[in-house]
Amino acid sequence: MRTTSVGVFRIATTGPGDVSGLMDLIVSGAIDPNSILAILGKTEGNGGVNDFTREYAVAALCTALAPKLGLSAPDVEQRIAFVMSGGTEGVLSPHITVFTRSEAERPAGLSGKRLSIGMAHTRDFLPEELGRAAQIAETAKAVQTAMADAGINDPADVHFVQIKCPLLTSERVAAANARGNTTATTSAYSSMAYSRGASALGVAVALGEIGSDLGDEDVLRRYDLFSKVASTSSGIELMHNVVIVLGNSGASVSACVIGHAVMEDAIDASAVLSALNSVGLGAAPQTTAGRTLVNIFAKAEASPDGTVRGFRHTMLEDTDISATRHARAAVGGLIAGLAGTGAIYVSGGAEHQGPAGGGPVAAIARLSD
Amino acid sequence: MRTTSVGVFRIATTGPGDVSGLMDLIVSGAIDPNSILAILGKTEGNGGVNDFTREYAVAALCTALAPKLGLSAPDVEQRIAFVMSGGTEGVLSPHITVFTRSEAERPAGLSGKRLSIGMAHTRDFLPEELGRAAQIAETAKAVQTAMADAGINDPADVHFVQIKCPLLTSERVAAANARGNTTATTSAYSSMAYSRGASALGVAVALGEIGSDLGDEDVLRRYDLFSKVASTSSGIELMHNVVIVLGNSGASVSACVIGHAVMEDAIDASAVLSALNSVGLGAAPQTTAGRTLVNIFAKAEASPDGTVRGFRHTMLEDTDISATRHARAAVGGLIAGLAGTGAIYVSGGAEHQGPAGGGPVAAIARLSD
Amino acid sequence: MRTTSVGVFRIATTGPGDVSGLMDLIVSGAIDPNSILAILGKTEGNGGVNDFTREYAVAALCTALAPKLGLSAPDVEQRIAFVMSGGTEGVLSPHITVFTRSEAERPAGLSGKRLSIGMAHTRDFLPEELGRAAQIAETAKAVQTAMADAGINDPADVHFVQIKCPLLTSERVAAANARGNTTATTSAYSSMAYSRGASALGVAVALGEIGSDLGDEDVLRRYDLFSKVASTSSGIELMHNVVIVLGNSGASVSACVIGHAVMEDAIDASAVLSALNSVGLGAAPQTTAGRTLVNIFAKAEASPDGTVRGFRHTMLEDTDISATRHARAAVGGLIAGLAGTGAIYVSGGAEHQGPAGGGPVAAIARLSD
Amino acid sequence: MRTTSVGVFRIATTGPGDVSGLMDLIVSGAIDPNSILAILGKTEGNGGVNDFTREYAVAALCTALAPKLGLSAPDVEQRIAFVMSGGTEGVLSPHITVFTRSEAERPAGLSGKRLSIGMAHTRDFLPEELGRAAQIAETAKAVQTAMADAGINDPADVHFVQIKCPLLTSERVAAANARGNTTATTSAYSSMAYSRGASALGVAVALGEIGSDLGDEDVLRRYDLFSKVASTSSGIELMHNVVIVLGNSGASVSACVIGHAVMEDAIDASAVLSALNSVGLGAAPQTTAGRTLVNIFAKAEASPDGTVRGFRHTMLEDTDISATRHARAAVGGLIAGLAGTGAIYVSGGAEHQGPAGGGPVAAIARLSD
């Protein structure tokens, strides 16, 4: 039976254009550039429409990796899945997480399911399809393709599905209008939420968390419909969805395992502890021997009803700071406190990703065995 | 022996001008308006120089309390200490905490030290005195006066010293310049940090936490000098320091007790738990019987060295969101997660309040006995 | 024939709570408080959903005027129309403009039409009516009532129609949802645009600038439909529209006249000059004798197509600064340059107020004759 | 006599990474890449410390130009002077201006002085030298070197001196502290002002506008000392000053000429018109035949005394939007209105560049003769 080894490397960056940490690991032989499948990053922009740190980080990585891979920079971008989540508010610390995958023999004595990764992408969307049923359905198909790629059959083994999805710009709205179509919204900022929401619903459909009979009108309205493992980020630099499935698989011989929990609201410390516990870790300073935290992946959002456990929050009414920045800062502060580090992946905009106001939280630990 | 009863009421607000919650408690008889000594509030402005929600909240409270107290609104402002801390970033929820004090008989069987409160204020400062030795020395004197007012002799019984202090504006800098003097800084925003820092050093001097031989040049530079219980907020609406000492005293028969801990950095979950534990509480959802959390009071700041536990943060380099807003959001998220509520008092700008990057955290619990 | 005298006083403020300038004019006798009909102000908040400087300014003015009028503060707010426009970005300077009206004899030799003012208001709206046909129709009725109040019959004599209109909050959206209805948008910030747009269309209908057969779907879509004299501002503090009509009337013996022009885009310097010329003024430094600029009233917006004269602007894609703040700063800079002062009324959000990306600009001049 | 031809090309960009416009002109032969001397750009970041759009734009340009020049990307950055000014607030439109220089024969009949350009740079500065006398003196030397490079002897022929200068970061401050030295400020944002100010004073010294006996304490204090043609921008990406002198020279046979004026304050429309007039242009829509506006270069700042022509502005007290963003938006709005386009170079932070609150404004026109 074919088995794969999946590696995970968290690398701090000094700026969106900093590729030195990854290059060092390649030069030292710790990372084989040909094995890189995906790079998830937190960059220090505003996480909004005009956050160019995401695009800049991808450009810098592609330029740096191109000679290592014998490819042009654009071809590197086609080969590796780059998901840059903008916004390192509060204690969050800019970094990238590099996922590698290669064929490997199963070591004697290694048993159980280990971290696995799989990828797929949808076709390009029209602007008028974003945030609507078409995006849901195409995403669901891509999730199933990515699960197969990861060697995962049981949806219960899927612990995090990261999706990168498009947003609307003035130009894209105009293009749709020119075709006689309207878009889900005319606001670029709002379109990010629509695209994230429809993509998350696609994950939920694929994993059987909800039924598949969804319409345009369910997006950003039926908040009782959600995925417990979806994490979606929108960016200006693409028109299709990129899907990355993370889970545990018997076909993987990785040194890592992944688990998850669901934050019921933005202050759900218990869920963060559950996610740590699910991979054998406790709260910082960690006392568990033999296991090391690699990274935490979580989504954050301002609860749409304007309250957290009965108390009013002001994130949605703040015209100076976008709600996604507020939410990342707050949830990032909580998770960093429990994890003992701000170098974690907390991404904003959790529409249909976990219950309203909450979101999924996944943890990856490295086993010393 | 004269004993006092100190009451603490946390009241949610629907906006900076909302006084209905307090008025309801007065009408119902739960609060005697004549017993109100201080009101600490979190208002939903930006917490910066142009945060008018603080001033507005005070004006609304004074206007509403005036007929209840038979005073003019300006006289109410002289009688009650109002400390409004702007900024409810992330999950923080706008609210006020009303402190009352009245003479009372000691109930049979009540023993031990209970929550006590004392107040004092300095003379008005000149703009050129802000953030300098004069502000330190005058504040230290006022802290000792407030301790005496609280019936506290032992500095170890002081758990939180809240200070409201002035800031510089263009006009105030110009006034100093017209006298031939320069100010500690010409930036209004920076002056808030200078004023907070000097005030906190005054607390540390008063409580014997540091020596009294401080100079202008120590403010915002000697971050090894700090108070473990100081919490200082600057506002545009005053030119003197208002000092409120909170601690436990044998002369108090309050139903509440107060304790504190010191966060070593912005993600110090252990310290938050210690503060809760110090008044007999645990993390949310709380399992401890017989004690109820009334509120938590904490200070937050972006660590001046640009890192948290070895990982870079970006708060100090963000030109779009001030570092104080970042820090309140992150620390507020952590404390809210452990306390189980966002209706807590987390104030930004912890210069010389706790170690660099950290800050004091105090908890008040009500005993059911 | 009954004639009225209309006075206009521009008063600088030192903060949203500053009422001293107006009080001084009342004490000196320059303003009879009983003659005050409307106060338009620029306050220094963010002009967005959470701009409490508007509410604070109104509260401060009502509290100060109450004893002068022998009314309670709430009754003052019912009697005088307060329109506070938040946002003094760039060179814009906080101030209020007080409009007074009283009966007066026609002085011998005074002829021609002079500045007149009239007012009216709609019924309270349901949240689900905002930004839709109901708001358009009710506003149109109120404009006609206000014209009659101003003694203006000819729509061509109407030069500025200022409207204050509501916005949606989380609570208001929830209230509509609880009734089984959806609102035009669920975003508080977006709702400001919907409410402004529908109100402006109501003006256009009332003045015959467009037909009256408008539907919900025209708001924020049919940007070819607009009023050349509407100026609408949304605020959290009311649920109905307040309408103030400014124009010239033969029944007025005011020392002032008003005129207007329409900015075709945000950099239309010619239109600003036309508005100044329409009341006999030129660009600063003004050379015209016998006439003094009292104030300029203008609306600004980021052009929805993302360009100004063929060049891309970035206002709509900026997640850190709202587009209304950008637009006020830029248009305020242009008008201030031509008027020679930043103490002008430039308000953001010009949906259906002038052509897309442009907006009305009105000028009031005082004649020395 | 050796003569040079200087070309100026203004190219709109669709984002900070967009190099397509320049590449098209190179492919078409309109621009010889080897002739490119300097590229000044407006990028759409916040213009503050964490504005990575500047760095990203330079990286994209270097990567694209490298194969055209037969150089590595880092070598391109050494060869061409890139000055990216972040911040396209309001109507300002992102673009780059490419300056080329090549040897040329003097065409028959061409007389008079034409646009010339010269360059130089200083040595790297230590963090503790920024904003102080060392930066002033070194900059002055570099300006004189650049004048010679431009073939300009008379300071009166210098119309714009653009400088790119460093700023402080947490790391750089720490490095100075580790050497036992303090820096001019510990705030990254404030350091931008110090560096811009000292660099501008260096220009003033070089051109004889002020004396050369300046000390550390004059920077950001002696606002009566300034240059009428300096424009300085600070960026995180370098530690030395890059100096670009623009003027008219008899040794140039360019199709363009340059002129300038000085805005006395942020609303000085007359000065903008003077600058246009100085190169034979009027206000938009321009009526002058035979001359075309190429670009305008100006500096903007919030007046340090908090007022503009006697009216208070709120730029310096705004904690949500930095004063430089306010000022660029407002001054950009004014100049765009008079020039008829937002694709102009308006840069923030005019410390010692023009009088306090004002700044230099230069215009380049192309002659059709």
PDB file of N, CA, C and O in Angstrom, chain D residues 121-166:
ATOM      1  N   HIS D 121      23.400  59.649  -3.676  1.00  0.00           N
ATOM      2  CA  HIS D 121      22.884  59.113  -2.413  1.00  0.00           C
ATOM      3  C   HIS D 121      23.926  59.267  -1.322  1.00  0.00           C
ATOM      4  O   HIS D 121      25.120  59.451  -1.581  1.00  0.00           O
ATOM      5  N   THR D 122      23.451  59.227  -0.112  1.00  0.00           N
ATOM      6  CA  THR D 122      24.345  59.343   1.045  1.00  0.00           C
ATOM      7  C   THR D 122      24.874  57.964   1.421  1.00  0.00           C
ATOM      8  O   THR D 122      24.461  56.963   0.861  1.00  0.00           O
ATOM      9  N   ARG D 123      25.749  57.945   2.412  1.00  0.00           N
ATOM     10  CA  ARG D 123      26.131  56.676   3.037  1.00  0.00           C
ATOM     11  C   ARG D 123      24.974  56.154   3.878  1.00  0.00           C
ATOM     12  O   ARG D 123      24.014  56.886   4.155  1.00  0.00           O
ATOM     13  N   ASP D 124      25.031  54.931   4.313  1.00  0.00           N
ATOM     14  CA  ASP D 124      24.043  54.400   5.246  1.00  0.00           C
ATOM     15  C   ASP D 124      24.143  55.158   6.570  1.00  0.00           C
ATOM     16  O   ASP D 124      25.248  55.488   7.025  1.00  0.00           O
ATOM     17  N   PHE D 125      22.992  55.396   7.166  1.00  0.00           N
ATOM     18  CA  PHE D 125      22.961  56.040   8.477  1.00  0.00           C
ATOM     19  C   PHE D 125      22.817  54.998   9.584  1.00  0.00           C
ATOM     20  O   PHE D 125      22.254  53.915   9.375  1.00  0.00           O
ATOM     21  N   LEU D 126      23.318  55.341  10.747  1.00  0.00           N
ATOM     22  CA  LEU D 126      22.976  54.574  11.941  1.00  0.00           C
ATOM     23  C   LEU D 126      21.589  55.022  12.414  1.00  0.00           C
ATOM     24  O   LEU D 126      21.213  56.171  12.182  1.00  0.00           O
ATOM     25  N   PRO D 127      20.848  54.146  13.062  1.00  0.00           N
ATOM     26  CA  PRO D 127      19.522  54.561  13.558  1.00  0.00           C
ATOM     27  C   PRO D 127      19.590  55.826  14.403  1.00  0.00           C
ATOM     28  O   PRO D 127      18.710  56.693  14.303  1.00  0.00           O
ATOM     29  N   GLU D 128      20.639  55.959  15.200  1.00  0.00           N
ATOM     30  CA  GLU D 128      20.730  57.120  16.076  1.00  0.00           C
ATOM     31  C   GLU D 128      21.094  58.401  15.318  1.00  0.00           C
ATOM     32  O   GLU D 128      21.050  59.492  15.898  1.00  0.00           O
ATOM     33  N   GLU D 129      21.448  58.304  14.054  1.00  0.00           N
ATOM     34  CA  GLU D 129      21.723  59.504  13.264  1.00  0.00           C
ATOM     35  C   GLU D 129      20.475  60.067  12.599  1.00  0.00           C
ATOM     36  O   GLU D 129      20.452  61.221  12.166  1.00  0.00           O
ATOM     37  N   LEU D 130      19.449  59.265  12.500  1.00  0.00           N
ATOM     38  CA  LEU D 130      18.250  59.698  11.779  1.00  0.00           C
ATOM     39  C   LEU D 130      17.575  60.860  12.498  1.00  0.00           C
ATOM     40  O   LEU D 130      17.445  60.866  13.720  1.00  0.00           O
ATOM     41  N   GLY D 131      17.146  61.831  11.725  1.00  0.00           N
ATOM     42  CA  GLY D 131      16.440  62.975  12.297  1.00  0.00           C
ATOM     43  C   GLY D 131      17.348  63.948  13.010  1.00  0.00           C
ATOM     44  O   GLY D 131      16.866  64.806  13.759  1.00  0.00           O
ATOM     45  N   ARG D 132      18.647  63.836  12.757  1.00  0.00           N
ATOM     46  CA  ARG D 132      19.606  64.669  13.480  1.00  0.00           C
ATOM     47  C   ARG D 132      20.602  65.318  12.517  1.00  0.00           C
ATOM     48  O   ARG D 132      20.517  65.163  11.302  1.00  0.00           O
ATOM     49  N   ALA D 133      21.555  66.022  13.101  1.00  0.00           N
ATOM     50  CA  ALA D 133      22.476  66.841  12.312  1.00  0.00           C
ATOM     51  C   ALA D 133      23.243  66.021  11.279  1.00  0.00           C
ATOM     52  O   ALA D 133      23.523  66.503  10.167  1.00  0.00           O
ATOM     53  N   ALA D 134      23.611  64.806  11.629  1.00  0.00           N
ATOM     54  CA  ALA D 134      24.370  63.982  10.688  1.00  0.00           C
ATOM     55  C   ALA D 134      23.577  63.759   9.409  1.00  0.00           C
ATOM     56  O   ALA D 134      24.116  63.823   8.293  1.00  0.00           O
ATOM     57  N   GLN D 135      22.276  63.506   9.557  1.00  0.00           N
ATOM     58  CA  GLN D 135      21.454  63.284   8.364  1.00  0.00           C
ATOM     59  C   GLN D 135      21.327  64.570   7.547  1.00  0.00           C
ATOM     60  O   GLN D 135      21.324  64.535   6.312  1.00  0.00           O
ATOM     61  N   ILE D 136      21.255  65.711   8.230  1.00  0.00           N
ATOM     62  CA  ILE D 136      21.181  66.987   7.521  1.00  0.00           C
ATOM     63  C   ILE D 136      22.441  67.198   6.671  1.00  0.00           C
ATOM     64  O   ILE D 136      22.369  67.493   5.469  1.00  0.00           O
ATOM     65  N   ALA D 137      23.590  67.028   7.309  1.00  0.00           N
ATOM     66  CA  ALA D 137      24.856  67.342   6.633  1.00  0.00           C
ATOM     67  C   ALA D 137      25.124  66.410   5.455  1.00  0.00           C
ATOM     68  O   ALA D 137      25.535  66.845   4.370  1.00  0.00           O
ATOM     69  N   GLU D 138      24.884  65.135   5.668  1.00  0.00           N
ATOM     70  CA  GLU D 138      25.138  64.179   4.591  1.00  0.00           C
ATOM     71  C   GLU D 138      24.194  64.411   3.414  1.00  0.00           C
ATOM     72  O   GLU D 138      24.564  64.256   2.252  1.00  0.00           O
ATOM     73  N   THR D 139      22.956  64.766   3.743  1.00  0.00           N
ATOM     74  CA  THR D 139      21.987  65.023   2.680  1.00  0.00           C
ATOM     75  C   THR D 139      22.403  66.241   1.866  1.00  0.00           C
ATOM     76  O   THR D 139      22.306  66.245   0.630  1.00  0.00           O
ATOM     77  N   ALA D 140      22.884  67.280   2.553  1.00  0.00           N
ATOM     78  CA  ALA D 140      23.293  68.489   1.842  1.00  0.00           C
ATOM     79  C   ALA D 140      24.389  68.174   0.825  1.00  0.00           C
ATOM     80  O   ALA D 140      24.369  68.656  -0.314  1.00  0.00           O
ATOM     81  N   LYS D 141      25.334  67.336   1.253  1.00  0.00           N
ATOM     82  CA  LYS D 141      26.404  66.969   0.312  1.00  0.00           C
ATOM     83  C   LYS D 141      25.846  66.228  -0.895  1.00  0.00           C
ATOM     84  O   LYS D 141      26.219  66.476  -2.041  1.00  0.00           O
ATOM     85  N   ALA D 142      24.907  65.339  -0.645  1.00  0.00           N
ATOM     86  CA  ALA D 142      24.362  64.549  -1.743  1.00  0.00           C
ATOM     87  C   ALA D 142      23.550  65.404  -2.708  1.00  0.00           C
ATOM     88  O   ALA D 142      23.533  65.156  -3.920  1.00  0.00           O
ATOM     89  N   VAL D 143      22.877  66.440  -2.189  1.00  0.00           N
ATOM     90  CA  VAL D 143      22.107  67.327  -3.067  1.00  0.00           C
ATOM     91  C   VAL D 143      23.038  68.024  -4.044  1.00  0.00           C
ATOM     92  O   VAL D 143      22.748  68.147  -5.245  1.00  0.00           O
ATOM     93  N   GLN D 144      24.191  68.480  -3.537  1.00  0.00           N
ATOM     94  CA  GLN D 144      25.124  69.170  -4.425  1.00  0.00           C
ATOM     95  C   GLN D 144      25.685  68.220  -5.481  1.00  0.00           C
ATOM     96  O   GLN D 144      25.870  68.601  -6.638  1.00  0.00           O
ATOM     97  N   THR D 145      25.941  67.012  -5.098  1.00  0.00           N
ATOM     98  CA  THR D 145      26.398  66.018  -6.070  1.00  0.00           C
ATOM     99  C   THR D 145      25.331  65.774  -7.138  1.00  0.00           C
ATOM    100  O   THR D 145      25.621  65.678  -8.336  1.00  0.00           O
ATOM    101  N   ALA D 146      24.079  65.713  -6.710  1.00  0.00           N
ATOM    102  CA  ALA D 146      22.990  65.465  -7.651  1.00  0.00           C
ATOM    103  C   ALA D 146      22.775  66.651  -8.587  1.00  0.00           C
ATOM    104  O   ALA D 146      22.439  66.471  -9.764  1.00  0.00           O
ATOM    105  N   MET D 147      22.954  67.879  -8.071  1.00  0.00           N
ATOM    106  CA  MET D 147      22.854  69.050  -8.938  1.00  0.00           C
ATOM    107  C   MET D 147      23.895  68.989 -10.053  1.00  0.00           C
ATOM    108  O   MET D 147      23.589  69.244 -11.220  1.00  0.00           O
ATOM    109  N   ALA D 148      25.093  68.652  -9.671  1.00  0.00           N
ATOM    110  CA  ALA D 148      26.153  68.541 -10.674  1.00  0.00           C
ATOM    111  C   ALA D 148      25.793  67.474 -11.696  1.00  0.00           C
ATOM    112  O   ALA D 148      25.966  67.650 -12.910  1.00  0.00           O
ATOM    113  N   ASP D 149      25.249  66.368 -11.222  1.00  0.00           N
ATOM    114  CA  ASP D 149      24.847  65.286 -12.121  1.00  0.00           C
ATOM    115  C   ASP D 149      23.762  65.749 -13.082  1.00  0.00           C
ATOM    116  O   ASP D 149      23.657  65.271 -14.206  1.00  0.00           O
ATOM    117  N   ALA D 150      22.937  66.709 -12.634  1.00  0.00           N
ATOM    118  CA  ALA D 150      21.848  67.227 -13.465  1.00  0.00           C
ATOM    119  C   ALA D 150      22.296  68.347 -14.394  1.00  0.00           C
ATOM    120  O   ALA D 150      21.516  68.823 -15.212  1.00  0.00           O
ATOM    121  N   GLY D 151      23.540  68.774 -14.252  1.00  0.00           N
ATOM    122  CA  GLY D 151      24.005  69.892 -15.068  1.00  0.00           C
ATOM    123  C   GLY D 151      23.384  71.211 -14.647  1.00  0.00           C
ATOM    124  O   GLY D 151      23.121  72.080 -15.474  1.00  0.00           O
ATOM    125  N   ILE D 152      23.103  71.346 -13.372  1.00  0.00           N
ATOM    126  CA  ILE D 152      22.496  72.567 -12.842  1.00  0.00           C
ATOM    127  C   ILE D 152      23.495  73.246 -11.905  1.00  0.00           C
ATOM    128  O   ILE D 152      23.981  72.633 -10.956  1.00  0.00           O
ATOM    129  N   ASN D 153      23.775  74.510 -12.184  1.00  0.00           N
ATOM    130  CA  ASN D 153      24.688  75.260 -11.328  1.00  0.00           C
ATOM    131  C   ASN D 153      23.949  76.198 -10.393  1.00  0.00           C
ATOM    132  O   ASN D 153      24.330  76.399  -9.245  1.00  0.00           O
ATOM    133  N   ASP D 154      22.902  76.802 -10.915  1.00  0.00           N
ATOM    134  CA  ASP D 154      22.184  77.835 -10.159  1.00  0.00           C
ATOM    135  C   ASP D 154      21.083  77.199  -9.325  1.00  0.00           C
ATOM    136  O   ASP D 154      20.174  76.565  -9.870  1.00  0.00           O
ATOM    137  N   PRO D 155      21.118  77.367  -7.997  1.00  0.00           N
ATOM    138  CA  PRO D 155      20.046  76.809  -7.154  1.00  0.00           C
ATOM    139  C   PRO D 155      18.661  77.265  -7.587  1.00  0.00           C
ATOM    140  O   PRO D 155      17.687  76.544  -7.360  1.00  0.00           O
ATOM    141  N   ALA D 156      18.557  78.419  -8.231  1.00  0.00           N
ATOM    142  CA  ALA D 156      17.247  78.897  -8.678  1.00  0.00           C
ATOM    143  C   ALA D 156      16.664  78.016  -9.771  1.00  0.00           C
ATOM    144  O   ALA D 156      15.472  78.090 -10.074  1.00  0.00           O
ATOM    145  N   ASP D 157      17.510  77.221 -10.398  1.00  0.00           N
ATOM    146  CA  ASP D 157      17.013  76.304 -11.435  1.00  0.00           C
ATOM    147  C   ASP D 157      16.552  74.958 -10.863  1.00  0.00           C
ATOM    148  O   ASP D 157      16.099  74.102 -11.611  1.00  0.00           O
ATOM    149  N   VAL D 158      16.722  74.793  -9.586  1.00  0.00           N
ATOM    150  CA  VAL D 158      16.247  73.559  -8.958  1.00  0.00           C
ATOM    151  C   VAL D 158      14.790  73.763  -8.535  1.00  0.00           C
ATOM    152  O   VAL D 158      14.476  74.700  -7.799  1.00  0.00           O
ATOM    153  N   HIS D 159      13.902  72.906  -9.016  1.00  0.00           N
ATOM    154  CA  HIS D 159      12.473  73.083  -8.723  1.00  0.00           C
ATOM    155  C   HIS D 159      11.870  71.981  -7.869  1.00  0.00           C
ATOM    156  O   HIS D 159      10.764  72.130  -7.350  1.00  0.00           O
ATOM    157  N   PHE D 160      12.545  70.887  -7.719  1.00  0.00           N
ATOM    158  CA  PHE D 160      12.021  69.808  -6.881  1.00  0.00           C
ATOM    159  C   PHE D 160      13.169  68.885  -6.534  1.00  0.00           C
ATOM    160  O   PHE D 160      13.912  68.456  -7.420  1.00  0.00           O
ATOM    161  N   VAL D 161      13.321  68.620  -5.264  1.00  0.00           N
ATOM    162  CA  VAL D 161      14.341  67.671  -4.822  1.00  0.00           C
ATOM    163  C   VAL D 161      13.630  66.563  -4.046  1.00  0.00           C
ATOM    164  O   VAL D 161      13.132  66.780  -2.939  1.00  0.00           O
ATOM    165  N   GLN D 162      13.563  65.432  -4.660  1.00  0.00           N
ATOM    166  CA  GLN D 162      12.887  64.300  -4.032  1.00  0.00           C
ATOM    167  C   GLN D 162      13.913  63.449  -3.295  1.00  0.00           C
ATOM    168  O   GLN D 162      14.936  63.071  -3.861  1.00  0.00           O
ATOM    169  N   ILE D 163      13.608  63.153  -2.047  1.00  0.00           N
ATOM    170  CA  ILE D 163      14.506  62.322  -1.252  1.00  0.00           C
ATOM    171  C   ILE D 163      13.745  61.162  -0.644  1.00  0.00           C
ATOM    172  O   ILE D 163      12.613  61.320  -0.177  1.00  0.00           O
ATOM    173  N   LYS D 164      14.356  60.027  -0.707  1.00  0.00           N
ATOM    174  CA  LYS D 164      13.862  58.847  -0.003  1.00  0.00           C
ATOM    175  C   LYS D 164      14.774  58.621   1.181  1.00  0.00           C
ATOM    176  O   LYS D 164      15.989  58.587   1.028  1.00  0.00           O
ATOM    177  N   CYS D 165      14.181  58.483   2.366  1.00  0.00           N
ATOM    178  CA  CYS D 165      14.994  58.375   3.571  1.00  0.00           C
ATOM    179  C   CYS D 165      14.474  57.282   4.496  1.00  0.00           C
ATOM    180  O   CYS D 165      13.353  56.841   4.366  1.00  0.00           O
ATOM    181  N   PRO D 166      15.293  56.840   5.418  1.00  0.00           N
ATOM    182  CA  PRO D 166      14.927  55.692   6.279  1.00  0.00           C
ATOM    183  C   PRO D 166      13.977  56.091   7.405  1.00  0.00           C
ATOM    184  O   PRO D 166      13.695  57.261   7.632  1.00  0.00           O
TER     185      PRO D 166
END
